[in-house]
Coordinates of C-alpha atoms in Angstrom, one line a residue:
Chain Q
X205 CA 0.0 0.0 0.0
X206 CA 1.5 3.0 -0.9
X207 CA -0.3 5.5 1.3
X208 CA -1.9 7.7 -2.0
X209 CA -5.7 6.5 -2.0
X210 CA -7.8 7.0 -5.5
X211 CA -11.9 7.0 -5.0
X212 CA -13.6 5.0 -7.0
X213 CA -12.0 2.4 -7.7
X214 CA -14.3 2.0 -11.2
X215 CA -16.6 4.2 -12.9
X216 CA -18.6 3.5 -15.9
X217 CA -20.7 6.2 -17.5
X218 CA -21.7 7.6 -20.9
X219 CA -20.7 9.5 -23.8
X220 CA -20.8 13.3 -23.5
X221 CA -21.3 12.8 -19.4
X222 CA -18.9 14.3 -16.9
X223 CA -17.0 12.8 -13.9
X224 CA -14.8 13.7 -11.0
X225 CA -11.7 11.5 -9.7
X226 CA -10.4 11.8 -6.3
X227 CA -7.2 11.2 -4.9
X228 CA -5.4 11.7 -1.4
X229 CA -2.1 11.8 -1.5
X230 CA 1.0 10.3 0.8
X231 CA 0.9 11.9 4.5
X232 CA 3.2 15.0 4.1
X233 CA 3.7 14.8 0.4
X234 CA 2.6 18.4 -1.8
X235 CA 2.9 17.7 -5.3
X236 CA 0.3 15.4 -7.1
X237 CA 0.1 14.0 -10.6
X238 CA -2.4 12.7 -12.7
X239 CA -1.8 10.1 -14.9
X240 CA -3.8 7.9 -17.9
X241 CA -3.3 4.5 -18.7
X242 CA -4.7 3.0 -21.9
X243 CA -3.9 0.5 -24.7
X244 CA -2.9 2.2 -28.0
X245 CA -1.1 5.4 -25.8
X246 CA 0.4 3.7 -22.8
X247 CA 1.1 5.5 -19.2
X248 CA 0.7 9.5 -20.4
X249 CA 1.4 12.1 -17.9
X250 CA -1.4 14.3 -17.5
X251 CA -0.9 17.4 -14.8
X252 CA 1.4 18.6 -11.8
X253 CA -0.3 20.4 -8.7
X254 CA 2.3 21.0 -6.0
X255 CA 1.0 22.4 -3.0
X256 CA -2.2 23.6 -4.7
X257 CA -1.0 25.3 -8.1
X258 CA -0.2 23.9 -11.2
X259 CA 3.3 22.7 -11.6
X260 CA 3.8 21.5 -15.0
X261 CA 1.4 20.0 -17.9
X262 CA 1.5 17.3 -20.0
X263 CA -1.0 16.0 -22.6
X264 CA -4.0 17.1 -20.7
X265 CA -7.2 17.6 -23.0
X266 CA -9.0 20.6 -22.7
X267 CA -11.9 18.7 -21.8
X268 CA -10.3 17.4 -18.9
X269 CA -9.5 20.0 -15.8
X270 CA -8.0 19.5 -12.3
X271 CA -7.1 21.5 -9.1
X272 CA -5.5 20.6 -5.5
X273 CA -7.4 21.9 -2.7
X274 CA -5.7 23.6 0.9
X275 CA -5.7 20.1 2.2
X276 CA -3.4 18.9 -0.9
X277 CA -6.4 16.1 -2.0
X278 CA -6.7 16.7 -5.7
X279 CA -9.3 15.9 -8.4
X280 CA -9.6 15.3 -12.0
X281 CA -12.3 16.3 -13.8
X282 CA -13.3 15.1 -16.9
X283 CA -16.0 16.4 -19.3
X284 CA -17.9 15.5 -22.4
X285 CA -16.7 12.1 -22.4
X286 CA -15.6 10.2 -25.2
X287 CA -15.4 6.4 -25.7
X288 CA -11.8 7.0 -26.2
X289 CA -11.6 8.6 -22.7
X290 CA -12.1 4.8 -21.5
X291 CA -8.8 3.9 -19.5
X292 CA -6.9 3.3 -16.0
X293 CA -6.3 6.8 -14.5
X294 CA -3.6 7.0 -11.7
X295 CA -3.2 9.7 -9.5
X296 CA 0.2 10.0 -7.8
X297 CA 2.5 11.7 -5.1
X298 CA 5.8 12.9 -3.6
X299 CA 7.5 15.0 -1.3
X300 CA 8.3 17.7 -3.1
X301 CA 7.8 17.8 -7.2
X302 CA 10.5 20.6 -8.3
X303 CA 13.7 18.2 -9.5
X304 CA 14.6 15.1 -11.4
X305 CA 14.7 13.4 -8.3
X306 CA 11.5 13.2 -7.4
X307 CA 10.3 9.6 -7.0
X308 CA 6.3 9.4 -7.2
X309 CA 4.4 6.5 -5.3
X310 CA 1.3 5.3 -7.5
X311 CA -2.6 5.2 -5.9
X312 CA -4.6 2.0 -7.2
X313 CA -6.0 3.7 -10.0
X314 CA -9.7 4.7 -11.4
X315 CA -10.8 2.7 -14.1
X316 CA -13.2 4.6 -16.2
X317 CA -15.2 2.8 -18.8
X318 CA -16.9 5.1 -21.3
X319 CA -20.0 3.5 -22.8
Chain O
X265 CA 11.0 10.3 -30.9
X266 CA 10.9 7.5 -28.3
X267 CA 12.7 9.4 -24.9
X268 CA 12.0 5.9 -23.4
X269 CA 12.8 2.5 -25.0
X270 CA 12.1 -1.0 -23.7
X271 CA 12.6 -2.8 -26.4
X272 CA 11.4 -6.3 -24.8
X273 CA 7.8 -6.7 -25.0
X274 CA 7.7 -10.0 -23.2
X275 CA 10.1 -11.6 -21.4
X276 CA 10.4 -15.5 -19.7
X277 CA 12.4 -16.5 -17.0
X278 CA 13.1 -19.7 -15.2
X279 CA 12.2 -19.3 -11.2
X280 CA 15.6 -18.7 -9.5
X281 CA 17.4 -17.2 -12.2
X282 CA 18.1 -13.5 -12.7
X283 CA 17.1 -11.8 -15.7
X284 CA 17.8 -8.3 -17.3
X285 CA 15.3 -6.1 -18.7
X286 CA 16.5 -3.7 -21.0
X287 CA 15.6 0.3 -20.9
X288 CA 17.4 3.0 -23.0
X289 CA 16.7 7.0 -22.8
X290 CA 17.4 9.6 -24.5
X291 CA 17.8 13.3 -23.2
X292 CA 20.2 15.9 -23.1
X293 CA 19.6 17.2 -19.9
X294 CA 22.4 16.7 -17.6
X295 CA 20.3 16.5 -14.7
X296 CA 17.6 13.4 -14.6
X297 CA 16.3 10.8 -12.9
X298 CA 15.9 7.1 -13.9
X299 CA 12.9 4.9 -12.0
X300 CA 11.5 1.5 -12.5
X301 CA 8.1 0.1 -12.1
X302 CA 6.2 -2.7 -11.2
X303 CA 3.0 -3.1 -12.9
X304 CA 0.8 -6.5 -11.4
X305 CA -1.9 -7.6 -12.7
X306 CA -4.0 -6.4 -10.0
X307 CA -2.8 -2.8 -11.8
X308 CA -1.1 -0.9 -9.2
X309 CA 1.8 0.4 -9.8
X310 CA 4.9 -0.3 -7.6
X311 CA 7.9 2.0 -7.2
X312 CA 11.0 -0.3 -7.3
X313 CA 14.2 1.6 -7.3
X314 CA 15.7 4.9 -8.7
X315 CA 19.1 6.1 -10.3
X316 CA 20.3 10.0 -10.6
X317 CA 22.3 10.8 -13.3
X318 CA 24.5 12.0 -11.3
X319 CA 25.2 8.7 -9.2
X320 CA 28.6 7.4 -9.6
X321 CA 27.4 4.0 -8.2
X322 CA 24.5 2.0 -9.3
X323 CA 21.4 1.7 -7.3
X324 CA 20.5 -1.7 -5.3
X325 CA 17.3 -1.9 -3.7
X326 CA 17.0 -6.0 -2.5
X327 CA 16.6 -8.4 -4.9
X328 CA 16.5 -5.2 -8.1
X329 CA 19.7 -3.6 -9.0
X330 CA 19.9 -0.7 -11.9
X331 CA 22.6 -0.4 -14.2
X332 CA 23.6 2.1 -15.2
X333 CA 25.8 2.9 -18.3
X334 CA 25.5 6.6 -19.3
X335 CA 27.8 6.6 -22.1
X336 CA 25.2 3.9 -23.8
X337 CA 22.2 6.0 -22.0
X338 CA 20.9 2.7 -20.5
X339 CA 19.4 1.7 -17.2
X340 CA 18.6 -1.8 -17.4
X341 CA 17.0 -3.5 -14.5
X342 CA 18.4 -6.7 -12.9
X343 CA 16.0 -9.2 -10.7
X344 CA 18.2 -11.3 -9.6
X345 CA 16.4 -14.9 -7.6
X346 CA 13.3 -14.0 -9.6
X347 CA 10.4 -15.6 -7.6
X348 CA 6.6 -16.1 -9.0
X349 CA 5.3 -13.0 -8.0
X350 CA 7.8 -11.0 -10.2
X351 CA 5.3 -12.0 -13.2
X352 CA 4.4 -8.2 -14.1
X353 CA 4.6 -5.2 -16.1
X354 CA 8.0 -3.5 -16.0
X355 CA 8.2 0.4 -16.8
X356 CA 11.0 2.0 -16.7
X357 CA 10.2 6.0 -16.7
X358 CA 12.4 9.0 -17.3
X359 CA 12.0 12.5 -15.4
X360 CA 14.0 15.4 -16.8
X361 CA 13.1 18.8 -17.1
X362 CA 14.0 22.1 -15.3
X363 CA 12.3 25.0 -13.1
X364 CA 10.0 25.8 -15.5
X365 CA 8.7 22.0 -14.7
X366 CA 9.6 18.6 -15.1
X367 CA 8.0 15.6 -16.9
X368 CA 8.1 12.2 -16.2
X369 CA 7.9 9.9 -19.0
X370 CA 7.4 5.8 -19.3
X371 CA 8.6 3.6 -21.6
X372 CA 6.3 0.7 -23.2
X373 CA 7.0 -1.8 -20.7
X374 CA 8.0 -5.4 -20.4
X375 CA 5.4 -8.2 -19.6
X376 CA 8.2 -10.7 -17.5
X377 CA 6.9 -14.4 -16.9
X378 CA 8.4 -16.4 -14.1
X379 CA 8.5 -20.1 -15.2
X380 CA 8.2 -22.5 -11.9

């Protein structure tokens, strides 16, 4: 168990519907990051927050939006959903989030099914 | 072009044996950092050891050592005794970057199979 938790576990919803993703990170870790996990594109890095601002962006669709709250939980939201949207979405954490060096621990994961 | 290459799809190994899987990168940042990780099937994903390009010595965390050839630009990981429940998917992921941000990014992976 690496201490970051991801709620729900599965989610399984329609085209053009939105959903949220939730994810606590480590005890004591700031920085967050949102990951996607499919087939055809493999693990994609998404977005940075690191202690409740944006750190650095990946491929993140501008359908899809996230923030970090004062309490450093973060969430994901993703909007008019597509059946390409369907995938394993991990959140992740570390200490800081502002070198190389940073090493992220992994939540479980969301898996979002897009019907 | 590929910044992480794993250029092993699958992999079989015989229980008790050690076995390599390979990882190249490609950056010319001086500063990075190299990780591996484990992928079961259960989907998690499992932080297994890290290298800093800057390390003159390669890491060892238990049974997974990294090494580490700069020259090449490759940080193959070594399971050495490889037991049942090493059957999973191996990433090995780049982060490089600089204040303006940095990026991790993941290779393809490796499916390993432990034969008993």
């Amino acid at each position: 168990d690496s201490g970051v938790t991801q709620t729900p576990k599965h989610l399984i919803t329609a085209t053009g519907q939105r959903v949220t993703l939730r994810c606590s990170p480590r005890s004591g870790d700031l920085s967050v990051y949102w990951y996607q996990q499919s087939l055809d594109q493999g693990l994609q890095f998404l977005i940075q927050y690191y202690n409740g601002e944006e750190r650095a962006k990946g491929n993140i669709l501008e359908r899809f939006s996230a923030q970090q709250f004062p309490d450093l939980h973060s969430e994901l939201n993703l909007s008019s959903l597509e059946l390409g949207d369907s995938a394993l979405y991990f959140c992740a954490s570390s200490p800081a989030g502002g070198s190389s060096t940073d090493t992220q621990y992994f939540g479980p994961g969301t898996r979002l099914t897009v019907l | 072009a590929q910044k992480i290459t794993q250029t092993q799809p699958g992999m079989f190994v015989q229980e008790k044996e050690a076995v390599t899987l390979d990882c190249t990168y490609d950056t010319s940042d001086p500063s990075y950092g190299l990780f591996w990780y484990k992928q079961p099937s259960s989907g998690e994903m499992i932080f297994l050891i890290y290298q800093g390009s800057y390390d003159q010595q390669n890491a060892t965390e238990g049974r997974y050592s990294l090494n580490f050839q700069k020259a090449r630009k490759s940080a193959n990981l070594v399971i050495s005794a490889s037991q049942l429940g090493d059957s999973a998917m191996y990433f090995c992921a780049m982060r490089e970057g600089s204040t303006g941000g940095f990026k991790t990014i993941f290779g393809a992976g490796t499916r390993l199979f432990v034969k008993a």
